[in-house]
Tab-separated table of N, CA and C in Angstrom:
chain	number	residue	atom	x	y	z
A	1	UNK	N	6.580	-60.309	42.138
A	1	UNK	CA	7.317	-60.698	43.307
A	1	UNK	C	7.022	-62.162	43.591
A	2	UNK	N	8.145	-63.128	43.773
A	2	UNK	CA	7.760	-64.386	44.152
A	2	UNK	C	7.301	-64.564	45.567
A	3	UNK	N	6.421	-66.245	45.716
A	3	UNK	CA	6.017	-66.117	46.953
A	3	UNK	C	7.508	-66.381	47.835
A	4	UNK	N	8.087	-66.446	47.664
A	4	UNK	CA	9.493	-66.308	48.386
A	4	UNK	C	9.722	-64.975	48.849
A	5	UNK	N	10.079	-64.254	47.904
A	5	UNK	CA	10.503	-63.173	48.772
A	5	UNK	C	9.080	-62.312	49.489
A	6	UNK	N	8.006	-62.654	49.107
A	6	UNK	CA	6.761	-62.036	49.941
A	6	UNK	C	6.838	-62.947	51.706
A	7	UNK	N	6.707	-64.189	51.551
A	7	UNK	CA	7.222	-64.667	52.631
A	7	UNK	C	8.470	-64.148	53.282
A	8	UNK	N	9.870	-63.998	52.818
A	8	UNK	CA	10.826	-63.335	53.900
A	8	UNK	C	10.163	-61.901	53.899
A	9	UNK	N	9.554	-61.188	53.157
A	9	UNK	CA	9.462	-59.747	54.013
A	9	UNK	C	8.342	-59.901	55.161
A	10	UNK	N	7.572	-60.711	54.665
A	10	UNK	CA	6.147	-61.204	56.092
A	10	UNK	C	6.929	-61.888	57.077
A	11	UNK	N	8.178	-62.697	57.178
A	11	UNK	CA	8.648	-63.162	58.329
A	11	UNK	C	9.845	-62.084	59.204
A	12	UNK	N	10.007	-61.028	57.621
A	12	UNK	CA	11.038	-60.246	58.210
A	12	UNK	C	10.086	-58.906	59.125
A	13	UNK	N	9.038	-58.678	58.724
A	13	UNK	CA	7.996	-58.111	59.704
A	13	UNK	C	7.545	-58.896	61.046
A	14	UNK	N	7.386	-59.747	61.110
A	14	UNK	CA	7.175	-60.142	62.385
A	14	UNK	C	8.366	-60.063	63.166
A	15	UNK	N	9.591	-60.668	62.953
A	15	UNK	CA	10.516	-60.210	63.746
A	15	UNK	C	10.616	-59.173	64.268
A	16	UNK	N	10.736	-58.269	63.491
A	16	UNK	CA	10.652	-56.410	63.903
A	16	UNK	C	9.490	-56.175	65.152
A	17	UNK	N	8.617	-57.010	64.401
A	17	UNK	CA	6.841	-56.488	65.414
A	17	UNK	C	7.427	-56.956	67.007
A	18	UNK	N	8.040	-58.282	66.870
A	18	UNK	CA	8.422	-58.867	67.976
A	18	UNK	C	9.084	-58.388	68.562
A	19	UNK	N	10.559	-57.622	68.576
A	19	UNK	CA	11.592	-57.211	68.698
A	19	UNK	C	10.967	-56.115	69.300
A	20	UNK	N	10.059	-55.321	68.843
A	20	UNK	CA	9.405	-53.941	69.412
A	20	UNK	C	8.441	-54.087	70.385
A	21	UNK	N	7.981	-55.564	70.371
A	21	UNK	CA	6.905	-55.939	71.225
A	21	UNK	C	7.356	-56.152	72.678
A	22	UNK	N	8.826	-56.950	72.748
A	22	UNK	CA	9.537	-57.410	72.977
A	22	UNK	C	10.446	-56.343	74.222
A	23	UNK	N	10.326	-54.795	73.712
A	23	UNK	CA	11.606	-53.933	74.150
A	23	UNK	C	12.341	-53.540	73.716
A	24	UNK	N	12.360	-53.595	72.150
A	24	UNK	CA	13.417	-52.877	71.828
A	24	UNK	C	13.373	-51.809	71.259
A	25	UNK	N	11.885	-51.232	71.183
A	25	UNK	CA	11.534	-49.800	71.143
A	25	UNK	C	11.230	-49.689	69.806
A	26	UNK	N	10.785	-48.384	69.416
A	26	UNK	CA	10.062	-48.109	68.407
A	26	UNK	C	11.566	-46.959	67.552
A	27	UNK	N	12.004	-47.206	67.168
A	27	UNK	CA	12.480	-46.596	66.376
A	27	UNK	C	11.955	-46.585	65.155
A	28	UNK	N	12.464	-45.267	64.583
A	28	UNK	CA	12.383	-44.329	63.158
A	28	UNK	C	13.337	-45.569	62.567
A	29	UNK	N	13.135	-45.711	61.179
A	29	UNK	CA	13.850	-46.054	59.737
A	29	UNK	C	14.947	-45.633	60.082
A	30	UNK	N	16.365	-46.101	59.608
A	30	UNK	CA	17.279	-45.315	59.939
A	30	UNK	C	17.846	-44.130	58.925
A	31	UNK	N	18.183	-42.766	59.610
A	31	UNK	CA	18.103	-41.641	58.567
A	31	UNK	C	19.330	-41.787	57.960
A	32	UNK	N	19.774	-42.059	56.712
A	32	UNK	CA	20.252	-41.773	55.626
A	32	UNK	C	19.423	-41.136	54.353
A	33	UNK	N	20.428	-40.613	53.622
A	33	UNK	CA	20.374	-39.681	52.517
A	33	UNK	C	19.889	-41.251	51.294
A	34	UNK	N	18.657	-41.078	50.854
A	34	UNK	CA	17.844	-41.823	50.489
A	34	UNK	C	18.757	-41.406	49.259
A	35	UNK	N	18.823	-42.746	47.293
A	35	UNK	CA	18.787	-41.537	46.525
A	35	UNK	C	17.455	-42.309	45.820
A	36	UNK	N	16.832	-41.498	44.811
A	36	UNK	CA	15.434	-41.788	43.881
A	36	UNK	C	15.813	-43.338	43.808
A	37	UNK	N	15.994	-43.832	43.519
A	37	UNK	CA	16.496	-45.157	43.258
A	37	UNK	C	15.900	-46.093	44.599
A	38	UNK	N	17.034	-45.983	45.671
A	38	UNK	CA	16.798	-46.346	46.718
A	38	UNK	C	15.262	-46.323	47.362
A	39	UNK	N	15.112	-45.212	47.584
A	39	UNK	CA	13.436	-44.862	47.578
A	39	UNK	C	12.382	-46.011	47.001
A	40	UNK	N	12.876	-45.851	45.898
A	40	UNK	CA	12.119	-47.058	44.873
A	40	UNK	C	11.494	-48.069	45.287
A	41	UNK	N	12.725	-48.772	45.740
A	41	UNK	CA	13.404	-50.394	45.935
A	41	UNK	C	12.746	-50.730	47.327
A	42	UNK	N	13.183	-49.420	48.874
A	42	UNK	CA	12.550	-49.775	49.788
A	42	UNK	C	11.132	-49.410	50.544
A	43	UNK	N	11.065	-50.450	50.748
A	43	UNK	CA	9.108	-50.113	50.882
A	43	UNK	C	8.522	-50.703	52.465
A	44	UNK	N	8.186	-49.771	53.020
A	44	UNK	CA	7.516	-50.603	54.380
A	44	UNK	C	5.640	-50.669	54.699
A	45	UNK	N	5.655	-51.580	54.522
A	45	UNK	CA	3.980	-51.706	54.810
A	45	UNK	C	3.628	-52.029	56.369
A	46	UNK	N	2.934	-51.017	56.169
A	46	UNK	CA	2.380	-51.299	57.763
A	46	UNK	C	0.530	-51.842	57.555
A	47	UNK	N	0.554	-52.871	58.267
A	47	UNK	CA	-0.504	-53.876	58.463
A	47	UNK	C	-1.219	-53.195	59.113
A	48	UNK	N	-2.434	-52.249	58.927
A	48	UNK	CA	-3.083	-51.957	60.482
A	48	UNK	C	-4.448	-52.239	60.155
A	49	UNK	N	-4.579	-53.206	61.913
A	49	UNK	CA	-5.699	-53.879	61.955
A	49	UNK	C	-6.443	-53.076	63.116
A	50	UNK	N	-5.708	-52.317	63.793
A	50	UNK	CA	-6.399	-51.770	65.127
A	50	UNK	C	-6.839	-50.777	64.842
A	51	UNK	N	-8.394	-50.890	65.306
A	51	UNK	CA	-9.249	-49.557	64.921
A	51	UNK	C	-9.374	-48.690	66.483
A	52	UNK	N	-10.659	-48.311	66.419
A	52	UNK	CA	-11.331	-47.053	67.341
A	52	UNK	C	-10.701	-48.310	69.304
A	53	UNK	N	-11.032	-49.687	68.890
A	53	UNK	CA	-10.824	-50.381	70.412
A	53	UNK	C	-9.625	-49.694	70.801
A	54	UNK	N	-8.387	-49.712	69.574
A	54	UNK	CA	-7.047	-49.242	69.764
A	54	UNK	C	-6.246	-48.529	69.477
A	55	UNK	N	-7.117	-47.444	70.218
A	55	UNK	CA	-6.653	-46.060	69.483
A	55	UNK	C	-5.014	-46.078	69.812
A	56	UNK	N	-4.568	-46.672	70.456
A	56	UNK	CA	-3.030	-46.274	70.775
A	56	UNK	C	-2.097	-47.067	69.587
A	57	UNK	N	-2.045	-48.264	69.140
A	57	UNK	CA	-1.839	-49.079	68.484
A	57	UNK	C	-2.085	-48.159	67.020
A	58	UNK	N	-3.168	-47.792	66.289
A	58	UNK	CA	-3.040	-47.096	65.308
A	58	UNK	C	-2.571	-45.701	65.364
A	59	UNK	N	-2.779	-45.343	66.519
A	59	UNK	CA	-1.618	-43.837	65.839
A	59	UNK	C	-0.364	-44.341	66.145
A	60	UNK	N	-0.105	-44.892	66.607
A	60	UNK	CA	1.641	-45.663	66.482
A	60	UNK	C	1.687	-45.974	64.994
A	61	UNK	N	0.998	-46.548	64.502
A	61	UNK	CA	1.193	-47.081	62.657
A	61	UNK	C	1.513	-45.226	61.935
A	62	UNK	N	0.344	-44.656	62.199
A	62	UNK	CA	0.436	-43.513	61.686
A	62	UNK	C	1.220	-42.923	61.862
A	63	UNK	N	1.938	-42.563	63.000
A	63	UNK	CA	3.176	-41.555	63.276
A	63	UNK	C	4.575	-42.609	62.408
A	64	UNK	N	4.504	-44.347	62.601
A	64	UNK	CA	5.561	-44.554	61.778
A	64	UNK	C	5.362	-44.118	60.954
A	65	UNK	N	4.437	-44.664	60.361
A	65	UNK	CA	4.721	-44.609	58.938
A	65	UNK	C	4.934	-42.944	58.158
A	66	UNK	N	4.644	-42.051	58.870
A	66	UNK	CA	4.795	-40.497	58.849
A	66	UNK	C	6.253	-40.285	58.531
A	67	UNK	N	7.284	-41.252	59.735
A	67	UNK	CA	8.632	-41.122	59.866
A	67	UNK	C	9.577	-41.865	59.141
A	68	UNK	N	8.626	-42.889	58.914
A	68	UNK	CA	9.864	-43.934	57.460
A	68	UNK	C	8.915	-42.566	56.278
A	69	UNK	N	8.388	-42.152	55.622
A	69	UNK	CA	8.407	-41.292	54.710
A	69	UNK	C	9.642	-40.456	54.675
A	70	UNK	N	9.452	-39.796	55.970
A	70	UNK	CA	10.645	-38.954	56.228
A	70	UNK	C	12.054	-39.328	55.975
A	71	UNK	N	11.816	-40.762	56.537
A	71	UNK	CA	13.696	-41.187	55.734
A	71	UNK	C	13.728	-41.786	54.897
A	72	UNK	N	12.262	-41.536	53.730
A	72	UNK	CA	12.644	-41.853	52.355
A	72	UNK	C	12.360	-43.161	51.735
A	73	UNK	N	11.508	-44.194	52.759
A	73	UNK	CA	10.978	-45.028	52.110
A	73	UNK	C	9.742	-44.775	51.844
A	74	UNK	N	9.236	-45.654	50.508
A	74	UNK	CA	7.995	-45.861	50.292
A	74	UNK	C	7.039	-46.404	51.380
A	75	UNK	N	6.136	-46.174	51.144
A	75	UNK	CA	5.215	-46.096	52.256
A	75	UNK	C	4.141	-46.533	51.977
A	76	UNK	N	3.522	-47.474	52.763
A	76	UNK	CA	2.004	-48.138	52.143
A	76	UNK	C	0.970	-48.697	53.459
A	77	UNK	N	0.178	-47.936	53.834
A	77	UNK	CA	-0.597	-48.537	54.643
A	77	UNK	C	-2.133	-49.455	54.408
A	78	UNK	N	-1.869	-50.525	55.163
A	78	UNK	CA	-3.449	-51.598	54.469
A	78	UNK	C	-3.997	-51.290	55.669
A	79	UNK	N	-5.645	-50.588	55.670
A	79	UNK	CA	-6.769	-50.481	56.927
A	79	UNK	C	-6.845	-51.947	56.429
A	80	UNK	N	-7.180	-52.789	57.767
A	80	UNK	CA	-8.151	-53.996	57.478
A	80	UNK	C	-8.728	-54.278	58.737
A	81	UNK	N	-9.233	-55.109	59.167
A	81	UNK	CA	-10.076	-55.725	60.130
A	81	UNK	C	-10.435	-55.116	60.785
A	82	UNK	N	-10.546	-54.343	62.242
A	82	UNK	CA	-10.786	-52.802	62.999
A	82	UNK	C	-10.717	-51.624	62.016
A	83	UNK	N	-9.621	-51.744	61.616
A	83	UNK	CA	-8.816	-50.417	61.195
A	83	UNK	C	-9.285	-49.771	60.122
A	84	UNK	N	-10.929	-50.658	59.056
A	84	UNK	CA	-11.173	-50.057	57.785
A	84	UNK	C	-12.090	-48.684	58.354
A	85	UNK	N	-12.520	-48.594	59.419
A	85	UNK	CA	-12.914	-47.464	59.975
A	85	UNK	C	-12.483	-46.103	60.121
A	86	UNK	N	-11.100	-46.593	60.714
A	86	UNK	CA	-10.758	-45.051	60.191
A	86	UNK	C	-10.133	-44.563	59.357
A	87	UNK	N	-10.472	-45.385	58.251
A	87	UNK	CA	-9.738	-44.328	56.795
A	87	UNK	C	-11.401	-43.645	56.043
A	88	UNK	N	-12.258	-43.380	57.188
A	88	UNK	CA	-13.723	-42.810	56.609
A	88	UNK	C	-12.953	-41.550	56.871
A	89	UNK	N	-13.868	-40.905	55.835
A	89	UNK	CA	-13.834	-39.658	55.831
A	89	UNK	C	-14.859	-38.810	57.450
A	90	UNK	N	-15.622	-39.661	57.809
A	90	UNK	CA	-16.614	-39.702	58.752
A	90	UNK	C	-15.930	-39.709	59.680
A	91	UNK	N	-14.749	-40.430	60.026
A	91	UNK	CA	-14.084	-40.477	61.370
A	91	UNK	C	-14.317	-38.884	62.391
A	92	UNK	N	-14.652	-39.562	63.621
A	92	UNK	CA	-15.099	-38.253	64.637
A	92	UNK	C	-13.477	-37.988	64.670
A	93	UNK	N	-13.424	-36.731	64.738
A	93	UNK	CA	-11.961	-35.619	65.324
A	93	UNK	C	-11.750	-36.730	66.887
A	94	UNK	N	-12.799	-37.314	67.558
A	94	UNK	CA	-12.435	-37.452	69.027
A	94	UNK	C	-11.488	-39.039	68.936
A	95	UNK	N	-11.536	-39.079	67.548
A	95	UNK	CA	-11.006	-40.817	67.980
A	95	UNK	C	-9.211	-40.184	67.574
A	96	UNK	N	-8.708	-40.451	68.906
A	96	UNK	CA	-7.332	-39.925	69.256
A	96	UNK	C	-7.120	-40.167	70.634
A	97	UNK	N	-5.414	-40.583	70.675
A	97	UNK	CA	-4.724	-41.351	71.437
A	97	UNK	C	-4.717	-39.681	72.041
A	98	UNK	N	-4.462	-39.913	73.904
A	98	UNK	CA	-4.478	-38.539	74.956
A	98	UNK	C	-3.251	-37.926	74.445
A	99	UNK	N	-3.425	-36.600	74.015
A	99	UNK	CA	-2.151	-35.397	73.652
A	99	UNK	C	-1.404	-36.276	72.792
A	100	UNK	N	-2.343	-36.664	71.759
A	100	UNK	CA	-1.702	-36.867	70.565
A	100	UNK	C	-2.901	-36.234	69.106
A	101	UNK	N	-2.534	-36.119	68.105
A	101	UNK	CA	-4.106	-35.081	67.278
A	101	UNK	C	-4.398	-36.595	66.789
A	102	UNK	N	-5.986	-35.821	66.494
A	102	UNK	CA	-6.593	-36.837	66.111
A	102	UNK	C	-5.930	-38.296	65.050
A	103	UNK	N	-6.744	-39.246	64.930
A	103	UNK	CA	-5.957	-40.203	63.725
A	103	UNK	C	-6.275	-39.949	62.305
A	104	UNK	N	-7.587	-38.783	62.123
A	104	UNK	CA	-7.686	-38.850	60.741
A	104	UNK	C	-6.413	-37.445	60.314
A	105	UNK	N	-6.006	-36.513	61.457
A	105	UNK	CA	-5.082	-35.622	60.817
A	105	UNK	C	-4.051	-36.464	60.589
A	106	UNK	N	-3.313	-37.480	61.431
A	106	UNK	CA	-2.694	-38.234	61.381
A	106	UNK	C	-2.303	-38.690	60.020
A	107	UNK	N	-3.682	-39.290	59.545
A	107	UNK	CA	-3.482	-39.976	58.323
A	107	UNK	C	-3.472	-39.392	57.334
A	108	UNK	N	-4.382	-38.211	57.498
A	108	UNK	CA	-3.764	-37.114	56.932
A	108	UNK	C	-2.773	-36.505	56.004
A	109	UNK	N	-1.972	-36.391	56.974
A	109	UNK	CA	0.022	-35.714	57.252
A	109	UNK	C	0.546	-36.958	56.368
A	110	UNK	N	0.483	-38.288	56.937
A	110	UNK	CA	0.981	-39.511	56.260
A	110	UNK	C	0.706	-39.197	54.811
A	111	UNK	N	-0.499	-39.006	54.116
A	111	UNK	CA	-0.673	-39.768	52.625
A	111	UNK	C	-0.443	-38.091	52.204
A	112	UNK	N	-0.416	-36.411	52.774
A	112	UNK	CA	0.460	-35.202	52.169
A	112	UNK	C	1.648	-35.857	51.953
A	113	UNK	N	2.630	-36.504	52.812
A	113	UNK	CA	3.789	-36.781	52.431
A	113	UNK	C	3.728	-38.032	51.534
A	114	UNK	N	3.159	-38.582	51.159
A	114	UNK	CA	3.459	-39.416	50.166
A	114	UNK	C	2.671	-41.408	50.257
A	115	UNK	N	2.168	-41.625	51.351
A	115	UNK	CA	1.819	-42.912	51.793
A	115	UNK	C	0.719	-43.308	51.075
A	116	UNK	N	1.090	-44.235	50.296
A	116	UNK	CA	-0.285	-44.887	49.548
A	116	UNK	C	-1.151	-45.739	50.650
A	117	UNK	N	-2.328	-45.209	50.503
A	117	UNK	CA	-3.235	-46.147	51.549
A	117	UNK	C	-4.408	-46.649	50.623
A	118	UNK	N	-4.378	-48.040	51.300
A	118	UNK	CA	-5.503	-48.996	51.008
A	118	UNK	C	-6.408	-49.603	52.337
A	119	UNK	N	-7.412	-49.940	51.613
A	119	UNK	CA	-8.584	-50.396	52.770
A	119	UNK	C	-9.390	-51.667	52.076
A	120	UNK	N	-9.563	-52.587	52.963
A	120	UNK	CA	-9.964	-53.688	53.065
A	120	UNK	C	-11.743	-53.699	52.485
A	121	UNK	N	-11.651	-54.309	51.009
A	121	UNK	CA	-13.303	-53.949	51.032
A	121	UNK	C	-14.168	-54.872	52.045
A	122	UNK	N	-13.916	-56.246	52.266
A	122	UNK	CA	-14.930	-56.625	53.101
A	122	UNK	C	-14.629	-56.311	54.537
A	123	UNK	N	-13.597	-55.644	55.107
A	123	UNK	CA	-13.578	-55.108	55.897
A	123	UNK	C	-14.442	-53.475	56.251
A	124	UNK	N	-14.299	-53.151	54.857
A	124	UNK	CA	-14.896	-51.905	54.937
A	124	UNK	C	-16.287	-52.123	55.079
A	125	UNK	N	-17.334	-53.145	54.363
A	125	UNK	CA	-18.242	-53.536	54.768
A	125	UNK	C	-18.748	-54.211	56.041
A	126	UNK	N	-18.052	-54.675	56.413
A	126	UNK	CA	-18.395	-55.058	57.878
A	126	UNK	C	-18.506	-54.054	59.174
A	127	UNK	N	-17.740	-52.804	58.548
A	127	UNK	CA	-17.597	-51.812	59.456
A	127	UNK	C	-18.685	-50.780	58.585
A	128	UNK	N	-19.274	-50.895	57.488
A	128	UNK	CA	-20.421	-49.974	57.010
A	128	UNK	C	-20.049	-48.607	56.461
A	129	UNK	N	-18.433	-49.036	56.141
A	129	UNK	CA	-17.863	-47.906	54.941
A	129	UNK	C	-17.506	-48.120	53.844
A	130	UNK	N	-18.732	-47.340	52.902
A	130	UNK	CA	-18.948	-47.553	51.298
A	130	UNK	C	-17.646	-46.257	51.053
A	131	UNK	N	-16.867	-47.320	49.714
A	131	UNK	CA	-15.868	-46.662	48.820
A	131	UNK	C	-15.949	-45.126	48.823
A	132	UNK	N	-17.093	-44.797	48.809
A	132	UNK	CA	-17.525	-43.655	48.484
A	132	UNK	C	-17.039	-42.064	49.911
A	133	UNK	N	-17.061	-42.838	51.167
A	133	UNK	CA	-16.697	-42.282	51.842
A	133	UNK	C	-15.301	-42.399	52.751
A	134	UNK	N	-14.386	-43.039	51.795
A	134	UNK	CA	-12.957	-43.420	52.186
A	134	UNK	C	-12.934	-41.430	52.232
A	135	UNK	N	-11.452	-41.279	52.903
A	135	UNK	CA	-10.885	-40.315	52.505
A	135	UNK	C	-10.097	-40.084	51.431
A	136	UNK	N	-10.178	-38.757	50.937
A	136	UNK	CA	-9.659	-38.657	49.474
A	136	UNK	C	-8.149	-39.206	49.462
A	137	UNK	N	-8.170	-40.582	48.215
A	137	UNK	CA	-6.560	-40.865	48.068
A	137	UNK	C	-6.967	-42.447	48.408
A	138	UNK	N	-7.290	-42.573	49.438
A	138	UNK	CA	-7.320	-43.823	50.079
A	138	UNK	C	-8.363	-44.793	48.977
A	139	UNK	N	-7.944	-45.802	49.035
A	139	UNK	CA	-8.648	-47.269	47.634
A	139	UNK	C	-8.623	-48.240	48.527
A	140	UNK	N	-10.058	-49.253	48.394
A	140	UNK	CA	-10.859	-50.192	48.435
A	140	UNK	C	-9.640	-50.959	47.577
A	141	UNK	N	-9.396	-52.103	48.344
A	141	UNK	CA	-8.268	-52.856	47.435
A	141	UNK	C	-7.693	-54.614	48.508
A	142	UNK	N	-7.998	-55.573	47.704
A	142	UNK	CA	-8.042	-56.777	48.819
A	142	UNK	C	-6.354	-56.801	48.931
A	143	UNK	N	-6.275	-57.893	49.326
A	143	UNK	CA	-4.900	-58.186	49.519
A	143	UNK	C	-3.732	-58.345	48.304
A	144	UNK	N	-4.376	-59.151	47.469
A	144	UNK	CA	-3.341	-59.335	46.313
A	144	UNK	C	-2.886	-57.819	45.684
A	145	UNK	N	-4.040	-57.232	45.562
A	145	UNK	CA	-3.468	-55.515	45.032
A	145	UNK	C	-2.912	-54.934	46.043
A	146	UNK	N	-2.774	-55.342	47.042
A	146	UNK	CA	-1.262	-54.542	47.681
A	146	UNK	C	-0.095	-55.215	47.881
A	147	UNK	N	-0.387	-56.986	47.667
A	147	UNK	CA	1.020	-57.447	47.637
A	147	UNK	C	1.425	-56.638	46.061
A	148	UNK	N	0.436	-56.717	44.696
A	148	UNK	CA	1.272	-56.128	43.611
A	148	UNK	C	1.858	-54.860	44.139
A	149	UNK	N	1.685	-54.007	45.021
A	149	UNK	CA	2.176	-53.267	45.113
A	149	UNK	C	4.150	-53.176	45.565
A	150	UNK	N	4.019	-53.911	45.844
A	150	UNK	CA	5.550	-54.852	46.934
A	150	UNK	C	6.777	-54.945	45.994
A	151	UNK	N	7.663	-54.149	45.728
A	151	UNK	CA	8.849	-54.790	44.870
A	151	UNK	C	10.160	-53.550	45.516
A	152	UNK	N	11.018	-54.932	45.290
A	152	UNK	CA	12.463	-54.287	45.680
A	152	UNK	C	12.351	-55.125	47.710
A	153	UNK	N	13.389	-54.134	48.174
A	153	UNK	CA	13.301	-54.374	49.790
A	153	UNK	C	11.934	-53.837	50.577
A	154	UNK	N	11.568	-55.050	51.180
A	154	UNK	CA	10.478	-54.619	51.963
A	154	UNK	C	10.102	-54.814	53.004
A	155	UNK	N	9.667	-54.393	53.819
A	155	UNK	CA	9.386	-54.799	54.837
A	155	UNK	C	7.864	-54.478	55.896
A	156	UNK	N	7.185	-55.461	56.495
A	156	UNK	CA	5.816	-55.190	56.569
A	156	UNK	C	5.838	-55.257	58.293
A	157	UNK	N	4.829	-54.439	59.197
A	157	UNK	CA	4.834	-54.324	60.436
A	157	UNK	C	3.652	-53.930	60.589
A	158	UNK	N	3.056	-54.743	61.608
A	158	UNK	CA	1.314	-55.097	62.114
A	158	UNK	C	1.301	-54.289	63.117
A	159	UNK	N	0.178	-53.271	63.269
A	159	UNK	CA	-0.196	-52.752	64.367
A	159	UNK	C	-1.799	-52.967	64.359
């Protein structure tokens, strides 16, 4: 992927972040009949930096990204800065947004349906989670191995 089109999907994510920040609400992906192909091509990464401070902010990442699965895009979440915390397998059941389930079922449900997740190694070190106790699925992986991950339409959104 050139740094061109990695730049418009990073500027085409902030818009969105803004736009939602902004008022114009959180909507779902829009539902159409995905086909294998399509699937392929579109990909949304969600940036999440907000850990245990913000519990509300990351189960918002989690429930999207739950719901763009559902309408058929690829799906990729990066833990980094707060957020390499709770992709431990250690995560307490109590870290959860009020009458919503916890964030590790959360994340859970996300990577059953299909969401590749990655976690920040020096993030994970700073927060004192060795590889070893990610949850099963989830990879220790810096930044460049998840831009390789990036091809076709994409689009990235920070929580």
């Amino acid at each position: 992927m050139s740094n061109r089109a990695v730049y418009r999907a990073w500027m085409l994510g902030l818009a969105i972040a803004s736009a939602v920040s902004a008022g114009a609400g959180c909507a779902s992906p829009p539902k159409q009949a995905a086909t294998a192909e399509d699937a392929r091509q579109r990909t949304l990464l969600f940036n999440v930096t907000s850990g245990q401070e913000d519990v509300h902010a990351a189960t918002m990442a989690l429930m999207a990204a739950s719901n763009s699965l559902d309408a058929g895009w690829s799906t990729i979440l990066y833990f980094n800065v707060h957020a390499a915390a709770l992709a431990s397998r250690n995560l307490s059941d109590s870290v959860a947004l009020a009458g919503e389930r916890p964030v590790k079922e959360l994340l859970a449900a996300a990577m059953a349906k299909g969401a590749k997740v990655f976690v920040c190694p020096h993030c994970m070190q700073v927060a004192g989670v060795k590889a070893e106790e990610l949850v099963e699925g989830a990879k220790p992986a810096a930044l460049q191995t998840v831009l390789d991950q990036l091809h076709g339409d994409v689009i990235s959104l920070s929580y």
